[in-house]
């Protein structure tokens, strides 16, 4: 029997086919949320869930709904990607509002690839004098990661393929896709 063709989308000049359905993403987020709930149950001050814009907004929304401790939510905006390949440049665009000195912070990322952005973020948080900083990322590319910072809460590990959907973009398109799509070589 023929397997049905995978659903495809075209974003500008590139074609992508579905790789991971939302239901599977959600199941994995649930498992990570349970770990975060256990780890942050007894904090002296409410932890700050710090989303890295733009890509993390969908993951942040789904994760927050599964957390059962009191937490603050903040977002920061940085930039390190230009199209489908990394420019290696990381710049902070929108900063933190107010001091986060002495606070427990969970950085919420869409994807950790080489780790350049996360390294920058962890240095920034250390300079702010946070009590602790951990990383929760929807996707982690372990074969590409080249930094020493622990990625404590990776939801799903993937290879080095370029993906879009669930907040992740190709030249700003595709963020609204509910499922994850992978680029098709043609
Ligand atoms: P890093 O600094 O870890 O190399 O890259 C992190 C950033 O690169 C992510 O926040 C994301 O914006 C972008 N990125 C890395 N891999 C992918 C991918 O497969 N798809 C998309 N859309 N963006 C990616
Ligand atoms: Mg990001």
Coordinates of C-alpha atoms and ligand atoms in Angstrom, one line a residue:
X1 CA 0.0 0.0 0.0
X2 CA 1.3 3.5 -0.8
X3 CA 1.9 5.7 2.1
X4 CA 0.0 9.0 1.8
X5 CA 2.0 12.0 0.7
X6 CA 3.0 14.3 3.6
X7 CA 1.3 17.6 3.9
X8 CA 3.5 20.4 2.3
X9 CA 3.7 24.2 2.5
X10 CA 5.7 26.6 0.3
X11 CA 7.2 29.7 2.0
X12 CA 8.8 32.0 -0.6
X13 CA 11.2 29.8 -2.6
X14 CA 11.3 26.8 -0.2
X15 CA 9.1 23.7 0.2
X16 CA 8.6 22.1 3.6
X17 CA 6.8 18.9 4.6
X18 CA 5.2 18.0 7.9
X19 CA 7.6 16.3 10.3
X20 CA 6.1 16.5 13.8
X21 CA 2.4 16.9 14.6
X22 CA 1.3 19.3 17.4
X23 CA -0.2 16.4 19.5
X24 CA 3.3 15.0 19.7
X25 CA 4.9 18.3 20.6
X26 CA 2.3 18.7 23.3
X27 CA 3.0 15.3 24.8
X28 CA 6.7 16.1 25.1
X29 CA 6.0 19.6 26.6
X30 CA 3.8 17.9 29.3
X31 CA 6.8 15.8 30.4
X32 CA 9.1 18.8 30.6
X33 CA 6.5 20.8 32.4
X34 CA 6.2 18.1 35.1
X35 CA 10.0 18.3 35.7
X36 CA 9.9 22.1 35.9
X37 CA 7.0 21.9 38.3
X38 CA 9.0 19.5 40.6
X39 CA 12.2 21.6 40.4
X40 CA 10.5 25.0 41.1
X41 CA 7.8 23.9 43.5
X42 CA 9.5 25.4 46.6
X43 CA 11.2 28.6 45.4
X44 CA 11.5 31.5 47.9
X45 CA 10.6 34.0 45.2
X46 CA 8.4 33.4 42.1
X47 CA 10.6 32.3 39.2
X48 CA 10.7 34.4 36.0
X49 CA 9.8 32.6 32.8
X50 CA 11.9 34.6 30.3
X51 CA 10.8 34.0 26.7
X52 CA 13.1 34.8 23.8
X53 CA 11.2 36.5 21.0
X54 CA 10.0 35.9 18.4
X55 CA 10.2 32.2 18.1
X56 CA 9.3 31.1 21.6
X57 CA 5.8 32.5 21.9
X58 CA 3.9 29.3 21.1
X59 CA 6.0 27.1 23.3
X60 CA 5.8 29.7 26.1
X61 CA 2.0 29.8 25.9
X62 CA 1.7 26.0 25.9
X63 CA 4.3 25.5 28.6
X64 CA 2.8 28.2 31.0
X65 CA -0.6 26.5 30.9
X66 CA 1.0 23.3 32.3
X67 CA 2.9 25.0 35.1
X68 CA 1.4 24.9 38.6
X69 CA 3.6 27.3 40.6
X70 CA 3.3 31.1 40.7
X71 CA 5.7 32.6 38.1
X72 CA 6.3 35.9 36.3
X73 CA 6.5 36.1 32.5
X74 CA 8.8 38.4 30.6
X75 CA 10.1 38.4 27.0
X76 CA 13.4 39.6 25.5
X77 CA 14.2 40.0 21.8
X78 CA 17.4 39.0 20.2
X79 CA 18.5 38.2 16.7
X80 CA 21.0 35.7 15.3
X81 CA 19.5 34.3 12.1
X82 CA 19.1 35.6 8.6
X83 CA 17.1 33.3 6.4
X84 CA 18.0 29.6 6.5
X85 CA 21.6 30.0 7.6
X86 CA 23.1 31.5 10.8
X87 CA 24.8 34.9 10.5
X88 CA 26.5 34.3 13.8
X89 CA 25.5 37.7 14.9
X90 CA 23.6 38.1 18.2
X91 CA 22.2 41.4 19.3
X92 CA 19.8 42.3 22.0
X93 CA 16.9 44.3 20.7
X94 CA 14.4 44.6 23.6
X95 CA 15.8 44.4 27.1
X96 CA 14.4 43.3 30.4
X97 CA 11.9 45.5 32.3
X98 CA 13.1 46.0 35.8
X99 CA 15.8 44.3 37.8
X100 CA 16.0 40.5 37.9
X101 CA 18.8 40.5 40.5
X102 CA 18.5 37.5 42.9
X103 CA 15.7 35.9 40.9
X104 CA 15.4 32.4 39.6
X105 CA 15.1 32.6 35.8
X106 CA 14.0 29.9 33.2
X107 CA 15.0 31.0 29.7
X108 CA 12.3 29.8 27.3
X109 CA 13.7 29.3 23.8
X110 CA 12.2 28.0 20.5
X111 CA 15.4 26.2 19.4
X112 CA 19.0 25.9 20.5
X113 CA 21.3 25.3 17.6
X114 CA 25.0 26.2 17.9
X115 CA 24.3 27.8 21.3
X116 CA 25.5 31.3 20.4
X117 CA 22.3 33.0 21.4
X118 CA 22.0 31.0 24.7
X119 CA 25.6 31.8 25.6
X120 CA 24.9 35.5 25.1
X121 CA 21.7 35.2 27.2
X122 CA 23.5 33.3 30.1
X123 CA 26.2 36.0 30.2
X124 CA 23.6 38.7 30.3
X125 CA 21.7 36.9 33.1
X126 CA 24.9 36.4 35.1
X127 CA 25.7 40.1 34.7
X128 CA 22.2 40.9 36.0
X129 CA 23.1 38.9 39.2
X130 CA 20.3 36.3 38.9
X131 CA 20.1 33.6 41.6
X132 CA 19.9 30.8 39.0
X133 CA 19.4 30.5 35.3
X134 CA 18.1 27.4 33.5
X135 CA 17.2 26.8 29.8
X136 CA 14.0 25.3 28.5
X137 CA 14.0 24.9 24.7
X138 CA 11.3 23.4 22.5
X139 CA 13.9 22.0 20.1
X140 CA 17.6 21.2 20.7
X141 CA 20.2 20.3 18.0
X142 CA 22.7 18.4 20.1
X143 CA 25.0 17.6 17.0
X144 CA 25.3 21.4 16.3
X145 CA 25.6 22.6 19.9
X146 CA 29.1 23.7 20.7
X147 CA 28.8 25.5 24.1
X148 CA 29.3 24.3 27.7
X149 CA 26.0 25.7 29.2
X150 CA 23.7 22.9 30.3
X151 CA 20.5 22.8 28.3
X152 CA 18.4 21.5 31.3
X153 CA 15.0 21.2 29.7
X154 CA 15.1 20.3 26.0
X155 CA 11.7 19.2 24.9
X156 CA 12.7 17.5 21.7
X157 CA 16.1 16.7 20.2
X158 CA 16.4 17.0 16.4
X159 CA 19.1 16.6 13.8
X160 CA 20.7 19.5 11.9
X161 CA 17.8 19.9 9.5
X162 CA 16.0 23.3 9.1
X163 CA 12.5 23.3 10.6
X164 CA 9.6 25.8 10.6
X165 CA 6.3 26.1 12.3
X166 CA 5.2 26.3 16.0
X167 CA 6.7 29.8 16.3
X168 CA 9.8 29.1 14.1
X169 CA 10.1 31.0 10.8
X170 CA 11.7 31.0 7.4
X171 CA 12.2 34.7 6.7
X172 CA 9.4 35.6 9.1
X173 CA 6.9 33.2 7.4
X174 CA 5.6 30.0 8.9
X175 CA 5.5 30.9 12.6
X176 CA 1.7 30.4 12.6
X177 CA 1.9 26.7 11.5
X178 CA 0.6 24.5 14.3
X179 CA 2.8 21.5 13.3
X180 CA 6.5 21.3 12.6
X181 CA 7.7 21.2 9.0
X182 CA 11.1 20.3 7.6
X183 CA 12.7 21.8 4.5
X184 CA 12.6 19.5 1.5
X185 CA 15.7 19.3 -0.8
X186 CA 14.5 19.7 -4.4
Ligands
LIG1 P1 22.0 29.4 17.9 O1 22.5 30.8 18.4 O2 21.8 28.4 19.0 O3 22.9 28.9 16.8 O4 20.7 29.7 17.1 C1 19.5 29.9 17.8 C2 18.5 30.6 16.8 O5 18.7 30.2 15.5 C3 17.1 30.2 17.2 O6 16.5 31.0 18.2 C4 16.4 30.3 15.8 O7 16.0 31.6 15.7 C5 17.5 30.0 14.8 N1 17.4 28.6 14.3 C6 18.3 27.6 14.5 N2 17.9 26.5 13.9 C7 16.8 26.8 13.3 C8 15.8 26.0 12.5 O8 16.0 24.8 12.3 N3 14.7 26.6 12.1 C9 14.5 27.9 12.3 N4 13.4 28.5 11.8 N5 15.3 28.7 13.1 C10 16.4 28.1 13.6
LIG2 MG1 15.4 31.8 19.5

